[in-house]
GROMACS .gro file of C-alpha atoms in nm:
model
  273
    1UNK     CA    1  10.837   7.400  10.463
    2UNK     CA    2  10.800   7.077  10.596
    3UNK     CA    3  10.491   6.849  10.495
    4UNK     CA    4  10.202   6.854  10.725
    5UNK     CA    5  10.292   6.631  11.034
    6UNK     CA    6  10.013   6.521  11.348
    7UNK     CA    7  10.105   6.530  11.740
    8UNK     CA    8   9.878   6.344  11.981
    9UNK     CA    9   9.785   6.522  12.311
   10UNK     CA   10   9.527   6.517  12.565
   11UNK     CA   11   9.302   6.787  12.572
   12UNK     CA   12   8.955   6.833  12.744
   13UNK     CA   13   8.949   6.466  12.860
   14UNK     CA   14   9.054   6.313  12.531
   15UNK     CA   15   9.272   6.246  12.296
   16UNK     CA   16   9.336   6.476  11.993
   17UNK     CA   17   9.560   6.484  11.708
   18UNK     CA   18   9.704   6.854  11.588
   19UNK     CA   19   9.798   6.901  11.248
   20UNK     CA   20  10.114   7.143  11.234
   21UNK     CA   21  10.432   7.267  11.031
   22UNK     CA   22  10.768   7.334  11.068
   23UNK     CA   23  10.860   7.595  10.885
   24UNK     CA   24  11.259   7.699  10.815
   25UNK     CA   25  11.313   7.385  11.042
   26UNK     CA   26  11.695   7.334  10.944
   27UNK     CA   27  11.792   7.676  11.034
   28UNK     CA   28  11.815   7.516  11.429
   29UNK     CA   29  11.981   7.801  11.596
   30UNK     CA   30  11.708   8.041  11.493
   31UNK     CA   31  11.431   8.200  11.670
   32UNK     CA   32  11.100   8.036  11.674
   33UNK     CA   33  10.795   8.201  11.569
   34UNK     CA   34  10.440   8.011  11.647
   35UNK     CA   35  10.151   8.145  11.441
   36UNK     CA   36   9.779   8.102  11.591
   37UNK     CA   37   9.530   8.101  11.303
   38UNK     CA   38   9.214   8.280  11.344
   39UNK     CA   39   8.833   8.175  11.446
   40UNK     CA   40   8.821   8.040  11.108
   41UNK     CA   41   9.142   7.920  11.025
   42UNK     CA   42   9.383   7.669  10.947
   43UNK     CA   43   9.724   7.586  10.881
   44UNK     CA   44   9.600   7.571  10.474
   45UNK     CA   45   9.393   7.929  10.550
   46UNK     CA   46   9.759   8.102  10.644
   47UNK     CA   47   9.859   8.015  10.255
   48UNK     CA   48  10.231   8.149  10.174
   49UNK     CA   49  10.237   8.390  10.417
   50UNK     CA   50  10.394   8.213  10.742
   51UNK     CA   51  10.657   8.095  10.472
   52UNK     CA   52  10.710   8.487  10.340
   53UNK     CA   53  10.737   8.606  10.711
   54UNK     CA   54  11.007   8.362  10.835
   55UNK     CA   55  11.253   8.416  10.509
   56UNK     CA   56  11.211   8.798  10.560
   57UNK     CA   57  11.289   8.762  10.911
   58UNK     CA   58  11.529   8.433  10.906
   59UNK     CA   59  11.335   8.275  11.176
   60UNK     CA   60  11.158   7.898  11.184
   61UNK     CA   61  10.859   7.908  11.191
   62UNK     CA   62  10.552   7.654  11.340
   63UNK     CA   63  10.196   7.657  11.222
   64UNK     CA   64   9.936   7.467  11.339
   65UNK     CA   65   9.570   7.405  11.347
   66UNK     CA   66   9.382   7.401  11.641
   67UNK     CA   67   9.147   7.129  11.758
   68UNK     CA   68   8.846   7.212  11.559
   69UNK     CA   69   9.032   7.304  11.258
   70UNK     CA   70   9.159   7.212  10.956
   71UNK     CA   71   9.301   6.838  10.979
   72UNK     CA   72   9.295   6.870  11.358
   73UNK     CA   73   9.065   6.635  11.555
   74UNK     CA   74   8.714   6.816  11.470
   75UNK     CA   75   8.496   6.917  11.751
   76UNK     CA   76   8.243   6.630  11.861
   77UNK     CA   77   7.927   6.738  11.704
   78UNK     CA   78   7.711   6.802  12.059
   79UNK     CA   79   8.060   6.978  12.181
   80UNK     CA   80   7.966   7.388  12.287
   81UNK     CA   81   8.234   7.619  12.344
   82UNK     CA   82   8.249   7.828  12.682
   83UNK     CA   83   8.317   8.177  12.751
   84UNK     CA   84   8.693   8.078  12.846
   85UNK     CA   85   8.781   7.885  12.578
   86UNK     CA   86   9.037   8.148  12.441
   87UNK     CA   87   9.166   8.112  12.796
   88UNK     CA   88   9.184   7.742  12.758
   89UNK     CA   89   9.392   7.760  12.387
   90UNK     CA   90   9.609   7.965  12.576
   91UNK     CA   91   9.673   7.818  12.933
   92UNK     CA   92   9.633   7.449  12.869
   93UNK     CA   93   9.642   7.352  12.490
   94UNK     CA   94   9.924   7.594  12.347
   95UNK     CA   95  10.196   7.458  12.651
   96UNK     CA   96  10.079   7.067  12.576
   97UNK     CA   97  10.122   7.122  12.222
   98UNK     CA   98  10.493   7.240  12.325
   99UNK     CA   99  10.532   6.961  12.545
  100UNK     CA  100  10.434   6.709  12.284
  101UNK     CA  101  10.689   6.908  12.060
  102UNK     CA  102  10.977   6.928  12.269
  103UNK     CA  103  11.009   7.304  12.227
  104UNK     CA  104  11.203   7.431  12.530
  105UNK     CA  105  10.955   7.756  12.634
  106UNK     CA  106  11.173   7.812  12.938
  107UNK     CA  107  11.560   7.801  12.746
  108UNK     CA  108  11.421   7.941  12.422
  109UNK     CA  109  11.108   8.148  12.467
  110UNK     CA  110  10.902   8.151  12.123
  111UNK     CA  111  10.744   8.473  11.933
  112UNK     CA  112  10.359   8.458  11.881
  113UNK     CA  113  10.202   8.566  11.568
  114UNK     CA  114   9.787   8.566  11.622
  115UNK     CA  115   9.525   8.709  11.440
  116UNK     CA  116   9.193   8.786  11.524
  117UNK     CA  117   9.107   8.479  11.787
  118UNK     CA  118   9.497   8.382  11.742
  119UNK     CA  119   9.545   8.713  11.876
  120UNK     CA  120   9.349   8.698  12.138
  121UNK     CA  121   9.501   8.375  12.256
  122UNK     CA  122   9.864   8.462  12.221
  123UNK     CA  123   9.793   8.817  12.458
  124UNK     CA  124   9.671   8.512  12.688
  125UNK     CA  125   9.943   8.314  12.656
  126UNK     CA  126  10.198   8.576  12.691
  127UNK     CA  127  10.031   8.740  13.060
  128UNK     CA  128  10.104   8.411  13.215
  129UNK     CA  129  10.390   8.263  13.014
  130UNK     CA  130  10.723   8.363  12.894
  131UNK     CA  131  10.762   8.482  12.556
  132UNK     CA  132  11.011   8.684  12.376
  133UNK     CA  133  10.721   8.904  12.251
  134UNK     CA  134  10.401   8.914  12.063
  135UNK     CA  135  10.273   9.014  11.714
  136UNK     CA  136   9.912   9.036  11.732
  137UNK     CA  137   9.655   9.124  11.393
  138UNK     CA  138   9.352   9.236  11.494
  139UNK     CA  139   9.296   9.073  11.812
  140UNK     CA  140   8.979   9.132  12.048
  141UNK     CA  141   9.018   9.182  12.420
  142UNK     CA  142   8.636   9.272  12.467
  143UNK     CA  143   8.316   9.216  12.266
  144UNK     CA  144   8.224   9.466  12.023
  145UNK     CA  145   7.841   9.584  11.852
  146UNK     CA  146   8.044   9.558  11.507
  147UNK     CA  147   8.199   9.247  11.580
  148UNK     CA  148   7.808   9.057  11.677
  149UNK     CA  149   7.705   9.232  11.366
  150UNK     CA  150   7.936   9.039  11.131
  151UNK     CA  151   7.974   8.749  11.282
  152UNK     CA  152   7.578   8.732  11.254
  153UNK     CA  153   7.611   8.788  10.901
  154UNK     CA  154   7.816   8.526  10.886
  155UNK     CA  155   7.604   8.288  11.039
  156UNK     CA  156   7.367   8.409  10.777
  157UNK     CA  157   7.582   8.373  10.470
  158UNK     CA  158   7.669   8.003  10.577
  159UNK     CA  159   7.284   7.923  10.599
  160UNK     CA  160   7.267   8.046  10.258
  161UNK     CA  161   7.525   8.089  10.020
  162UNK     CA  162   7.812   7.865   9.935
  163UNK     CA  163   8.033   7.966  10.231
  164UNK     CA  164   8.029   7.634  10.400
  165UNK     CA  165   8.205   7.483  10.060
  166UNK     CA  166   8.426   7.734  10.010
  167UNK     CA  167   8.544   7.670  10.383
  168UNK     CA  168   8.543   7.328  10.337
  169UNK     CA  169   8.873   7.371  10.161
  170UNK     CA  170   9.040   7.450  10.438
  171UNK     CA  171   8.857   7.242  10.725
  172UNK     CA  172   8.825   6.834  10.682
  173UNK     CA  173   8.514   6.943  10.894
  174UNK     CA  174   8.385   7.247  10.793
  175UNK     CA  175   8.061   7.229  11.051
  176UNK     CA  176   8.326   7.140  11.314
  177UNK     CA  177   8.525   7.480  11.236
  178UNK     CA  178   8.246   7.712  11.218
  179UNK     CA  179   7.992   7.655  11.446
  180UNK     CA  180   8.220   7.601  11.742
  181UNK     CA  181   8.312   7.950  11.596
  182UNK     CA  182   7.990   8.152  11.553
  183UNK     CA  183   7.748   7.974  11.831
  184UNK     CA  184   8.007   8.078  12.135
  185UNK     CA  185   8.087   8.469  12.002
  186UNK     CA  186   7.701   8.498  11.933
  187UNK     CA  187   7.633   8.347  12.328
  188UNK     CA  188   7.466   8.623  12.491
  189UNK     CA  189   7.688   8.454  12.793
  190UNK     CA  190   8.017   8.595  12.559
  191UNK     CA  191   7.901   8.967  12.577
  192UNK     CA  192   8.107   9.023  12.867
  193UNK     CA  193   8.424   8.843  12.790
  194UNK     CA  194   8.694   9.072  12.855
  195UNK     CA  195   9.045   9.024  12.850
  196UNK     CA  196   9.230   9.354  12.923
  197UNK     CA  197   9.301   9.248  13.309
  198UNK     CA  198   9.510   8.933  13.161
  199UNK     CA  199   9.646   9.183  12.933
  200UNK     CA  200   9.788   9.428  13.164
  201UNK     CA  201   9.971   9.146  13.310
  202UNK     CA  202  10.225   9.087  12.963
  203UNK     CA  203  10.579   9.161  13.057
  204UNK     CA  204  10.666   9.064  12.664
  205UNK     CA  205  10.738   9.360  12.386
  206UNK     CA  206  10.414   9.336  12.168
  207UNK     CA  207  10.339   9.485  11.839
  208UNK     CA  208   9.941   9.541  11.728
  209UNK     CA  209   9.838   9.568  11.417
  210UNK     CA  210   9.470   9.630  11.275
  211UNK     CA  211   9.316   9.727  10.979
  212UNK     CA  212   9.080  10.111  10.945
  213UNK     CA  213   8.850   9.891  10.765
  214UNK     CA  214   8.864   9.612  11.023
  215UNK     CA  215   8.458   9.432  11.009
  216UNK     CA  216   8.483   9.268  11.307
  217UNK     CA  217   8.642   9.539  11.481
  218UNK     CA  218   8.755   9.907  11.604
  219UNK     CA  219   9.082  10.049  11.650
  220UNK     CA  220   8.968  10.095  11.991
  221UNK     CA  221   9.086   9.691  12.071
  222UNK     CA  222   9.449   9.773  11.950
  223UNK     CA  223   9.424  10.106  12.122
  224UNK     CA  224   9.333   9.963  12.470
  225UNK     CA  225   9.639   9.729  12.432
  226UNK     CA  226   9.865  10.087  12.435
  227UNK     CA  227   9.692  10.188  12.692
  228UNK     CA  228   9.722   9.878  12.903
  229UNK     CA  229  10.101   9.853  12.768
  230UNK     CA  230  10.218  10.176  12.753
  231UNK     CA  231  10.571  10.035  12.550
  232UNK     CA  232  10.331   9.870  12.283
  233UNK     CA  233  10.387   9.930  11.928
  234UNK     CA  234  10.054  10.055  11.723
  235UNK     CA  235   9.993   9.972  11.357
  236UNK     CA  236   9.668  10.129  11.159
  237UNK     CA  237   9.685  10.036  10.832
  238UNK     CA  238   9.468  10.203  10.550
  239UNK     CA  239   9.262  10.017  10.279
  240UNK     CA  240   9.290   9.711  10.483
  241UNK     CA  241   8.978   9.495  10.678
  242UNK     CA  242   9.023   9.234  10.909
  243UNK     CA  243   9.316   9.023  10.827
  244UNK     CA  244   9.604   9.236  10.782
  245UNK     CA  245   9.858   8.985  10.616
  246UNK     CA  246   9.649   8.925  10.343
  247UNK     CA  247   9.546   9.261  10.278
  248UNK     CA  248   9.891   9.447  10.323
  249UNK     CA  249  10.141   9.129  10.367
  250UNK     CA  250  10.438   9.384  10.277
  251UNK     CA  251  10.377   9.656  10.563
  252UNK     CA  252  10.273   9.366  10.801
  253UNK     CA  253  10.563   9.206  10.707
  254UNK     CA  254  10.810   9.488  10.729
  255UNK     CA  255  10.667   9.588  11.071
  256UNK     CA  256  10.731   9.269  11.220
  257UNK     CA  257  11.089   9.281  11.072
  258UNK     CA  258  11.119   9.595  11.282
  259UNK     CA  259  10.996   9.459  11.526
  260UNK     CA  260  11.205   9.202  11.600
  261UNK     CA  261  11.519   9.403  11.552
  262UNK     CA  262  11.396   9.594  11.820
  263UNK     CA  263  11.344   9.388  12.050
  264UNK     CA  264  11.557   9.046  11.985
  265UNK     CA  265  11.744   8.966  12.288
  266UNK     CA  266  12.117   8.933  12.336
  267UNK     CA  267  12.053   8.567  12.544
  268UNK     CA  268  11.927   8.420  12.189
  269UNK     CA  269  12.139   8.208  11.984
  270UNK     CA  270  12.053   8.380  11.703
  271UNK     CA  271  11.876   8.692  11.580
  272UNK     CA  272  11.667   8.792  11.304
  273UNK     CA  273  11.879   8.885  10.981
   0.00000   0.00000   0.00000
């Protein structure tokens, strides 16, 4: 792993600094795989497991936080979120972030790894742009009763337990991360954000994964994805809640390995070992 590096780049009329890392980044000829952290998370929040996911697959590997998060710019503190801004990580800040990298998209299409509002936004990303495919933990693609429920809680447990420093481990701005989090999924104008439309669109293999004891959401979110994308690959995973690679890093981890075997290209330099 490289250390933790900053590119510049506009975004929503200013300029904003994303924290990222390479990940395998002398192994040049192989396949890249971009990981989008969750409505809470950072590059720090992913821990080992980005680093556990590219050896077992032999791909590079780039993590980064988005604005908002972790060492990222923070959000300005009268800044509100709007029903698109999933749409907006996907469509606008995910290609200027690989513009400001220098990844070729169009020689050299990347693999997504998103979970939960990562998912969300690489299912986005990959209906309009290419991608060699998608592997998506517990992603939403419409609002759910259980999902307001928890994320209400939440807003509850950071008004009064130690949450907030217990996130601020992971966030330089802690207020930044969650609030631009929690006020936009608990908008009563979010209710009817829907994403399976955009969805049906995704020419790209795509695996989805989700835990039986997911909190913030059913099966039936992975489910529609099948439905929408017949070819889709379906994981339920027992004794497991909302973020799969911490509860059950082996099986997620073996699944994507599958995965990509499946589904690696000939055109590619080089495939996964």
């Amino acid at each position: 792993m490289t250390g933790t590096r900053f590119a510049e780049l506009a975004w929503q009329g200013r300029t904003v600094r994303i924290e990222h890392q390479w990940l395998r980044v002398d192994d040049a000829a192989a396949p890249l795989m971009v990981f989008l952290h969750e409505g809470l998370g950072s590059v720090a929040m992913w821990k080992d497991f980005p680093q556990r996911l590219c050896d077992a697959l032999g791909v590079r590997g780039l993590v980064f936080s988005r604005p908002g998060y972790g060492r990222s710019t923070p959000r300005a503190a009268d800044e509100r979120w709007a029903p698109d801004f999933m749409h907006r990580q996907a469509h606008e800040l995910l290609p200027a972030l690989f513009d400001a990298l220098r990844i070729d998209t169009a020689g050299s299409p990347p693999w997504l790894f998103g979970h939960s509002d990562g998912g969300s936004i690489a299912l986005l990303h990959a209906a309009r742009h290419r991608t060699a495919g998608a592997i998506v933990l517990a992603p939403h693609l419409f609002v759910e009763d259980l999902s307001i429920t928890s994320i209400e809680g939440a807003r509850q447990a950071w008004l009064t337990t130690d949450l907030p420093q217990r996130l601020g481990r992971y966030h330089d701005d802690a207020d930044s991360a969650f609030w631009g989090w929690n006020r936009i999924w608990l908008d009563p104008a979010f209710r009817g954000w829907n994403i399976e439309h955009e969805v049906a669109q995704i020419t790209a293999p795509v695996l989805a994964i989700q835990g039986i004891d997911d909190e913030y959401g059913t099966l039936e979110q992975v489910r529609s994805i099948r439905r929408l994308l017949p070819a889709t690959q379906l994981l339920a995973l027992p004794d497991c809640g909302h973020s799969p690679h911490r509860d059950q890093p082996a099986a997620v981890i073996a699944a994507a390995r599958g995965f990509l075997q499946d589904h690696h290209r000939p055109h590619d330099t080089r495939g996964p070992r």
